[in-house]
mmCIF file of C-alpha atoms in Angstrom:
data_model
loop_
_atom_site.group_PDB
_atom_site.id
_atom_site.type_symbol
_atom_site.label_atom_id
_atom_site.label_comp_id
_atom_site.label_asym_id
_atom_site.label_seq_id
_atom_site.Cartn_x
_atom_site.Cartn_y
_atom_site.Cartn_z
ATOM 1 C CA MET S 39 0.000 0.000 0.000
ATOM 2 C CA LYS S 40 1.272 3.449 -0.959
ATOM 3 C CA ALA S 41 0.266 7.037 -0.290
ATOM 4 C CA LYS S 42 1.308 10.285 -1.891
ATOM 5 C CA ILE S 43 2.853 12.782 0.520
ATOM 6 C CA PHE S 44 4.630 16.094 0.023
ATOM 7 C CA ASP S 45 6.543 16.535 3.275
ATOM 8 C CA VAL S 46 7.477 15.071 6.640
ATOM 9 C CA LYS S 47 8.202 17.722 9.267
ATOM 10 C CA ARG S 48 10.075 16.697 12.385
ATOM 11 C CA PHE S 49 9.998 18.667 15.647
ATOM 12 C CA ALA S 50 6.677 20.267 14.784
ATOM 13 C CA VAL S 51 5.139 22.202 17.682
ATOM 14 C CA HIS S 52 1.968 23.623 16.102
ATOM 15 C CA ASP S 53 0.306 20.377 15.002
ATOM 16 C CA GLY S 54 -0.920 19.142 18.365
ATOM 17 C CA ASP S 55 0.550 18.975 21.853
ATOM 18 C CA GLY S 56 4.239 18.396 22.510
ATOM 19 C CA ILE S 57 6.978 17.685 20.014
ATOM 20 C CA ARG S 58 5.569 15.937 16.970
ATOM 21 C CA THR S 59 6.397 14.660 13.527
ATOM 22 C CA THR S 60 3.825 15.702 10.939
ATOM 23 C CA VAL S 61 3.189 13.791 7.725
ATOM 24 C CA PHE S 62 1.672 15.973 4.981
ATOM 25 C CA PHE S 63 -0.497 14.081 2.501
ATOM 26 C CA LYS S 64 -0.979 15.302 -1.060
ATOM 27 C CA GLY S 65 -4.404 16.368 -2.265
ATOM 28 C CA CYS S 66 -7.334 18.259 -0.767
ATOM 29 C CA PRO S 67 -11.011 18.398 -1.788
ATOM 30 C CA LEU S 68 -11.312 22.041 -0.707
ATOM 31 C CA LYS S 69 -9.716 25.107 -2.268
ATOM 32 C CA CYS S 70 -9.535 27.659 0.539
ATOM 33 C CA VAL S 71 -8.671 31.103 -0.759
ATOM 34 C CA TRP S 72 -6.189 31.518 2.108
ATOM 35 C CA CYS S 73 -4.509 28.105 1.764
ATOM 36 C CA HIS S 74 -0.914 28.283 3.002
ATOM 37 C CA ASN S 75 -0.038 24.821 1.659
ATOM 38 C CA PRO S 76 -0.881 25.187 -2.051
ATOM 39 C CA GLU S 77 1.480 22.301 -2.796
ATOM 40 C CA GLY S 78 -1.025 20.088 -0.979
ATOM 41 C CA ILE S 79 -4.102 20.982 -3.043
ATOM 42 C CA THR S 80 -3.705 18.822 -6.133
ATOM 43 C CA TYR S 81 -3.249 15.057 -5.879
ATOM 44 C CA LYS S 82 -0.603 15.010 -8.605
ATOM 45 C CA PRO S 83 3.146 15.622 -8.125
ATOM 46 C CA GLN S 84 4.270 19.188 -8.828
ATOM 47 C CA LEU S 85 7.646 20.691 -9.597
ATOM 48 C CA ALA S 86 8.310 23.967 -7.822
ATOM 49 C CA TYR S 87 10.784 26.413 -9.359
ATOM 50 C CA TYR S 88 12.114 29.111 -7.018
ATOM 51 C CA LYS S 89 13.494 31.583 -9.516
ATOM 52 C CA ASN S 90 15.268 33.686 -6.880
ATOM 53 C CA LYS S 91 17.467 30.701 -5.949
ATOM 54 C CA CYS S 92 18.428 29.758 -9.496
ATOM 55 C CA VAL S 93 22.058 30.396 -10.545
ATOM 56 C CA SER S 94 21.510 29.303 -14.180
ATOM 57 C CA CYS S 95 24.071 26.518 -13.903
ATOM 58 C CA GLY S 96 22.326 24.505 -16.626
ATOM 59 C CA GLU S 97 22.532 21.141 -14.868
ATOM 60 C CA CYS S 98 18.759 20.660 -15.135
ATOM 61 C CA VAL S 99 18.911 21.340 -18.869
ATOM 62 C CA ASN S 100 21.215 18.389 -19.395
ATOM 63 C CA ILE S 101 18.894 15.874 -17.703
ATOM 64 C CA CYS S 102 15.460 17.058 -18.852
ATOM 65 C CA TYR S 103 14.250 15.187 -21.931
ATOM 66 C CA GLN S 104 10.957 17.109 -21.975
ATOM 67 C CA ASN S 105 12.683 20.413 -22.783
ATOM 68 C CA ALA S 106 11.121 22.019 -19.729
ATOM 69 C CA HIS S 107 14.474 23.606 -18.862
ATOM 70 C CA SER S 108 16.641 25.640 -21.211
ATOM 71 C CA LEU S 109 19.266 28.367 -21.182
ATOM 72 C CA LYS S 110 18.822 31.574 -23.123
ATOM 73 C CA ASN S 111 21.564 34.181 -23.088
ATOM 74 C CA GLY S 112 23.006 32.434 -20.048
ATOM 75 C CA LEU S 113 19.748 32.562 -18.079
ATOM 76 C CA HIS S 114 17.586 29.619 -17.064
ATOM 77 C CA ILE S 115 14.155 29.396 -18.660
ATOM 78 C CA PHE S 116 11.513 27.059 -17.210
ATOM 79 C CA GLN S 117 8.648 26.048 -19.506
ATOM 80 C CA ARG S 118 6.145 24.516 -17.114
ATOM 81 C CA GLU S 119 3.849 23.370 -19.919
ATOM 82 C CA ASN S 120 6.527 20.841 -20.931
ATOM 83 C CA CYS S 121 7.162 19.557 -17.403
ATOM 84 C CA ILE S 122 5.805 16.126 -16.408
ATOM 85 C CA SER S 123 6.953 16.498 -12.767
ATOM 86 C CA CYS S 124 9.220 13.462 -12.922
ATOM 87 C CA GLY S 125 11.614 15.142 -10.470
ATOM 88 C CA LYS S 126 14.819 14.041 -12.196
ATOM 89 C CA CYS S 127 16.070 17.610 -12.357
ATOM 90 C CA VAL S 128 15.763 18.172 -8.603
ATOM 91 C CA SER S 129 18.798 16.121 -7.635
ATOM 92 C CA THR S 130 20.970 17.977 -10.164
ATOM 93 C CA CYS S 131 20.036 21.475 -8.982
ATOM 94 C CA LEU S 132 23.077 23.000 -7.279
ATOM 95 C CA SER S 133 21.183 25.882 -5.661
ATOM 96 C CA GLU S 134 18.063 23.980 -4.508
ATOM 97 C CA ALA S 135 15.892 26.100 -6.782
ATOM 98 C CA LEU S 136 13.874 23.021 -7.766
ATOM 99 C CA THR S 137 11.675 20.962 -5.440
ATOM 100 C CA ILE S 138 9.295 18.128 -6.197
ATOM 101 C CA TYR S 139 6.116 18.067 -4.130
ATOM 102 C CA GLY S 140 4.466 14.665 -4.142
ATOM 103 C CA LYS S 141 6.072 11.260 -3.849
ATOM 104 C CA ASP S 142 4.758 7.764 -3.233
ATOM 105 C CA VAL S 143 5.733 6.142 0.058
ATOM 106 C CA THR S 144 4.925 2.897 1.816
ATOM 107 C CA ILE S 145 4.229 2.465 5.518
ATOM 108 C CA ASP S 146 7.443 0.474 5.887
ATOM 109 C CA GLU S 147 9.369 3.387 4.412
ATOM 110 C CA LEU S 148 7.736 5.932 6.722
ATOM 111 C CA MET S 149 7.868 4.078 10.017
ATOM 112 C CA PRO S 150 11.666 4.232 10.649
ATOM 113 C CA LEU S 151 11.610 8.013 10.179
ATOM 114 C CA LEU S 152 8.553 8.459 12.395
ATOM 115 C CA LEU S 153 10.089 6.369 15.174
ATOM 116 C CA GLU S 154 13.406 8.266 15.247
ATOM 117 C CA ASP S 155 12.055 10.868 17.665
ATOM 118 C CA LYS S 156 10.019 8.513 19.824
ATOM 119 C CA ALA S 157 11.929 9.568 22.956
ATOM 120 C CA PHE S 158 10.970 13.210 22.333
ATOM 121 C CA TYR S 159 7.307 12.301 21.888
ATOM 122 C CA LYS S 160 7.296 10.546 25.231
ATOM 123 C CA THR S 161 9.034 13.265 27.233
ATOM 124 C CA SER S 162 7.084 16.165 25.676
ATOM 125 C CA GLY S 163 3.656 14.593 25.438
ATOM 126 C CA GLY S 164 3.868 14.689 21.650
ATOM 127 C CA GLY S 165 3.483 12.156 18.883
ATOM 128 C CA ILE S 166 2.585 11.848 15.201
ATOM 129 C CA THR S 167 0.168 14.079 13.289
ATOM 130 C CA LEU S 168 -1.288 13.242 9.880
ATOM 131 C CA SER S 169 -2.057 16.399 7.924
ATOM 132 C CA GLY S 170 -2.174 17.696 4.375
ATOM 133 C CA GLY S 171 -3.704 18.626 2.041
ATOM 134 C CA GLU S 172 -6.333 16.334 3.419
ATOM 135 C CA CYS S 173 -4.878 13.154 4.862
ATOM 136 C CA LEU S 174 -8.242 11.377 4.991
ATOM 137 C CA SER S 175 -8.486 11.524 1.219
ATOM 138 C CA GLN S 176 -6.105 8.568 1.567
ATOM 139 C CA ALA S 177 -7.946 7.029 4.504
ATOM 140 C CA ASN S 178 -6.957 3.375 4.007
ATOM 141 C CA PHE S 179 -3.271 4.231 4.220
ATOM 142 C CA CYS S 180 -3.836 6.528 7.203
ATOM 143 C CA ALA S 181 -5.702 3.827 9.098
ATOM 144 C CA GLU S 182 -2.943 1.272 8.592
ATOM 145 C CA LEU S 183 -0.231 3.781 9.512
ATOM 146 C CA LEU S 184 -2.066 4.906 12.651
ATOM 147 C CA LYS S 185 -2.621 1.283 13.655
ATOM 148 C CA LYS S 186 1.126 0.610 13.514
ATOM 149 C CA LEU S 187 1.844 3.774 15.498
ATOM 150 C CA LYS S 188 -0.537 2.675 18.252
ATOM 151 C CA VAL S 189 1.311 -0.645 18.457
ATOM 152 C CA GLU S 190 4.375 1.507 19.231
ATOM 153 C CA ASN S 191 2.339 3.333 21.917
ATOM 154 C CA ILE S 192 2.667 6.669 20.113
ATOM 155 C CA HIS S 193 0.083 9.447 20.506
ATOM 156 C CA THR S 194 -1.711 10.107 17.213
ATOM 157 C CA ALA S 195 -3.493 13.125 15.793
ATOM 158 C CA VAL S 196 -5.440 13.576 12.556
ATOM 159 C CA ASP S 197 -5.569 17.111 11.177
ATOM 160 C CA THR S 198 -8.595 17.292 8.879
ATOM 161 C CA CYS S 199 -10.825 19.773 7.102
ATOM 162 C CA GLY S 200 -13.679 17.330 7.638
ATOM 163 C CA PHE S 201 -14.812 17.394 3.990
ATOM 164 C CA VAL S 202 -14.502 13.628 3.599
ATOM 165 C CA SER S 203 -16.837 10.659 3.825
ATOM 166 C CA LYS S 204 -18.068 9.341 7.146
ATOM 167 C CA GLU S 205 -16.540 6.008 6.124
ATOM 168 C CA ALA S 206 -13.096 7.611 5.854
ATOM 169 C CA ILE S 207 -13.379 8.955 9.390
ATOM 170 C CA SER S 208 -14.646 5.611 10.691
ATOM 171 C CA LYS S 209 -11.514 3.898 9.397
ATOM 172 C CA VAL S 210 -9.192 6.025 11.542
ATOM 173 C CA ILE S 211 -11.402 6.490 14.628
ATOM 174 C CA PRO S 212 -10.021 3.424 16.494
ATOM 175 C CA TYR S 213 -6.393 4.558 16.130
ATOM 176 C CA THR S 214 -6.709 8.336 16.570
ATOM 177 C CA ASP S 215 -6.199 9.981 19.967
ATOM 178 C CA ILE S 216 -7.274 13.461 18.883
ATOM 179 C CA PHE S 217 -8.723 15.152 15.822
ATOM 180 C CA LEU S 218 -7.489 18.622 14.887
ATOM 181 C CA TYR S 219 -10.615 19.874 13.168
ATOM 182 C CA ASP S 220 -11.041 22.984 11.024
ATOM 183 C CA ILE S 221 -14.217 25.029 11.216
ATOM 184 C CA LYS S 222 -14.184 27.917 8.755
ATOM 185 C CA ALA S 223 -17.810 29.077 8.593
ATOM 186 C CA ILE S 224 -21.353 28.176 9.599
ATOM 187 C CA ASP S 225 -23.282 29.991 6.879
ATOM 188 C CA GLU S 226 -23.240 27.837 3.760
ATOM 189 C CA ASP S 227 -22.802 30.726 1.316
ATOM 190 C CA VAL S 228 -19.811 32.023 3.251
ATOM 191 C CA HIS S 229 -18.239 28.573 3.297
ATOM 192 C CA ILE S 230 -18.723 28.181 -0.464
ATOM 193 C CA ARG S 231 -17.092 31.558 -1.082
ATOM 194 C CA CYS S 232 -14.145 30.641 1.149
ATOM 195 C CA THR S 233 -13.581 27.029 0.072
ATOM 196 C CA GLY S 234 -15.620 26.285 -3.043
ATOM 197 C CA HIS S 235 -17.823 23.735 -1.235
ATOM 198 C CA LYS S 236 -20.767 23.427 1.126
ATOM 199 C CA ASN S 237 -20.053 22.794 4.809
ATOM 200 C CA LYS S 238 -22.862 20.369 5.680
ATOM 201 C CA PRO S 239 -20.623 17.245 5.554
ATOM 202 C CA ILE S 240 -18.025 19.003 7.702
ATOM 203 C CA LEU S 241 -20.474 19.895 10.457
ATOM 204 C CA GLU S 242 -22.075 16.445 10.366
ATOM 205 C CA ASN S 243 -18.701 14.693 10.552
ATOM 206 C CA LEU S 244 -17.730 16.784 13.563
ATOM 207 C CA LYS S 245 -20.877 15.638 15.350
ATOM 208 C CA TYR S 246 -20.084 12.045 14.396
ATOM 209 C CA ILE S 247 -16.542 12.224 15.788
ATOM 210 C CA ASP S 248 -17.926 13.745 18.964
ATOM 211 C CA SER S 249 -20.519 10.959 19.268
ATOM 212 C CA CYS S 250 -17.635 8.455 19.176
ATOM 213 C CA GLY S 251 -16.156 10.114 22.269
ATOM 214 C CA LYS S 252 -12.925 11.217 20.576
ATOM 215 C CA ASN S 253 -10.995 14.264 21.744
ATOM 216 C CA ILE S 254 -11.242 17.221 19.375
ATOM 217 C CA GLU S 255 -9.170 20.373 19.029
ATOM 218 C CA ILE S 256 -11.080 22.976 17.044
ATOM 219 C CA ARG S 257 -9.128 25.288 14.754
ATOM 220 C CA ILE S 258 -10.718 28.429 13.387
ATOM 221 C CA PRO S 259 -8.800 30.446 10.782
ATOM 222 C CA TYR S 260 -9.657 34.123 11.088
ATOM 223 C CA VAL S 261 -9.585 35.854 7.693
ATOM 224 C CA PRO S 262 -10.818 39.455 7.412
ATOM 225 C CA ASN S 263 -13.543 40.028 4.816
ATOM 226 C CA TYR S 264 -14.107 36.287 4.431
ATOM 227 C CA ASN S 265 -15.181 34.578 7.661
ATOM 228 C CA ASP S 266 -14.770 37.362 10.209
ATOM 229 C CA ASN S 267 -18.567 37.548 10.625
ATOM 230 C CA GLN S 268 -18.798 33.840 11.455
ATOM 231 C CA ILE S 269 -16.999 33.688 14.799
ATOM 232 C CA GLU S 270 -19.989 33.959 17.128
ATOM 233 C CA LYS S 271 -22.010 31.553 14.968
ATOM 234 C CA ILE S 272 -19.143 29.047 15.118
ATOM 235 C CA ALA S 273 -18.964 29.410 18.900
ATOM 236 C CA ALA S 274 -22.696 28.825 19.236
ATOM 237 C CA PHE S 275 -22.510 25.707 17.064
ATOM 238 C CA LEU S 276 -19.607 24.333 19.077
ATOM 239 C CA ASN S 277 -21.759 24.389 22.207
ATOM 240 C CA GLU S 278 -23.291 21.177 20.845
ATOM 241 C CA ILE S 279 -19.906 19.427 20.787
ATOM 242 C CA LYS S 280 -18.980 17.772 24.100
ATOM 243 C CA ASN S 281 -15.444 16.455 23.592
ATOM 244 C CA ILE S 282 -13.601 19.643 22.682
ATOM 245 C CA THR S 283 -10.262 19.929 24.454
ATOM 246 C CA LYS S 284 -9.117 23.195 22.865
ATOM 247 C CA ILE S 285 -10.384 25.929 20.589
ATOM 248 C CA ARG S 286 -7.675 27.773 18.688
ATOM 249 C CA LEU S 287 -8.215 30.971 16.731
ATOM 250 C CA LEU S 288 -5.640 31.049 13.942
ATOM 251 C CA SER S 289 -4.603 34.477 12.700
ATOM 252 C CA TYR S 290 -4.406 34.511 8.901
ATOM 253 C CA HIS S 291 -1.049 35.277 7.255
ATOM 254 C CA ASN S 292 -0.003 35.470 3.606
ATOM 255 C CA TYR S 293 3.536 34.085 3.839
ATOM 256 C CA ALA S 294 2.818 31.394 1.232
ATOM 257 C CA GLY S 295 2.827 33.738 -1.759
ATOM 258 C CA SER S 296 6.201 32.471 -2.974
ATOM 259 C CA LYS S 297 4.880 28.904 -3.013
ATOM 260 C CA TYR S 298 2.062 29.834 -5.388
ATOM 261 C CA ASN S 299 4.541 31.552 -7.688
ATOM 262 C CA SER S 300 6.992 28.648 -7.623
ATOM 263 C CA LEU S 301 4.222 26.211 -8.591
ATOM 264 C CA GLY S 302 2.782 28.381 -11.354
ATOM 265 C CA MET S 303 -0.520 28.606 -9.469
ATOM 266 C CA VAL S 304 -2.829 31.599 -9.229
ATOM 267 C CA ASN S 305 -2.170 33.310 -5.915
ATOM 268 C CA THR S 306 -5.554 33.551 -4.163
ATOM 269 C CA LEU S 307 -4.221 34.768 -0.812
ATOM 270 C CA PRO S 308 -6.238 37.721 0.543
ATOM 271 C CA GLN S 309 -4.284 40.914 1.080
ATOM 272 C CA ASP S 310 -5.946 42.120 4.278
ATOM 273 C CA LEU S 311 -4.421 40.790 7.488
ATOM 274 C CA PRO S 312 -6.170 40.765 10.876
ATOM 275 C CA ASP S 313 -5.059 43.344 13.412
ATOM 276 C CA LYS S 314 -4.801 42.864 17.158
ATOM 277 C CA ASN S 315 -8.132 44.542 17.859
ATOM 278 C CA GLU S 316 -9.960 42.227 15.442
ATOM 279 C CA LEU S 317 -8.405 39.145 16.998
ATOM 280 C CA HIS S 318 -9.163 40.396 20.503
ATOM 281 C CA GLU S 319 -12.823 40.914 19.567
ATOM 282 C CA ALA S 320 -13.004 37.460 17.919
ATOM 283 C CA LYS S 321 -11.573 35.814 21.036
ATOM 284 C CA TYR S 322 -14.060 37.733 23.174
ATOM 285 C CA LEU S 323 -16.956 36.416 21.078
ATOM 286 C CA LEU S 324 -15.674 32.868 21.408
ATOM 287 C CA LYS S 325 -15.189 33.187 25.167
ATOM 288 C CA LYS S 326 -18.803 34.280 25.551
ATOM 289 C CA HIS S 327 -19.659 30.677 24.724
ATOM 290 C CA ARG S 328 -16.590 28.622 25.602
ATOM 291 C CA THR S 329 -13.148 29.135 27.089
ATOM 292 C CA ILE S 330 -10.227 29.001 24.664
ATOM 293 C CA ILE S 331 -7.533 26.805 26.203
#
């Protein structure tokens, strides 16, 4: 069994409690306008070209049989329309201007890496987090991986947007200690504008996870002019959910602009950033209903 991932981040401290290793799975059913992991949206491998790092050495030109790379007047030219994202050029790049996002891995290949920091998980109260993209788009692999991690007595977390089938969630329920669950909006029209999809499955899946008695950490991205009018409605909805351990308000940032450019993707990141007063007011609205831990 294989899955397509785009990164494994060790010593992660924002993907659940303690020191963790986070596995980022390729592909996501949503297209959030503020997505800071655009390399995780599509399910196919992608070649990223960071032009500012390129020294026009020409090594990639020599290995690319698709003519995606060329030199013109001593400068590197990348023709993305010719690229098949095979990744052969990445290993030849002297300046690390080329990166391939998306590779197939097996559980046996992942496990040794995930177990390297087992001592740190234990002492810090950390563990392994499956993220993305949307990890549960590859639910069979996630379930088998989580099962092996529980045999090793490692704490497990699943970071999900919730826009997946109930069956996908059911597969990982027995081996997941906590779900890190995104709630972006309650009003359907707002959610469609923000993500391209309705939110009914997301809200229903949250109730289902809660009914199974699993711990849940709620994550709410705060994006001015998009979901800033949803905070109190989200808080009211969350009053129905019993097994919430934390509610985190995530301040939007637009640091991922260079990723969009490197991948040849349209940069959809909003320009307006939240200020301290907006965040303070949002936290106040949440605390009217529940305490943010």
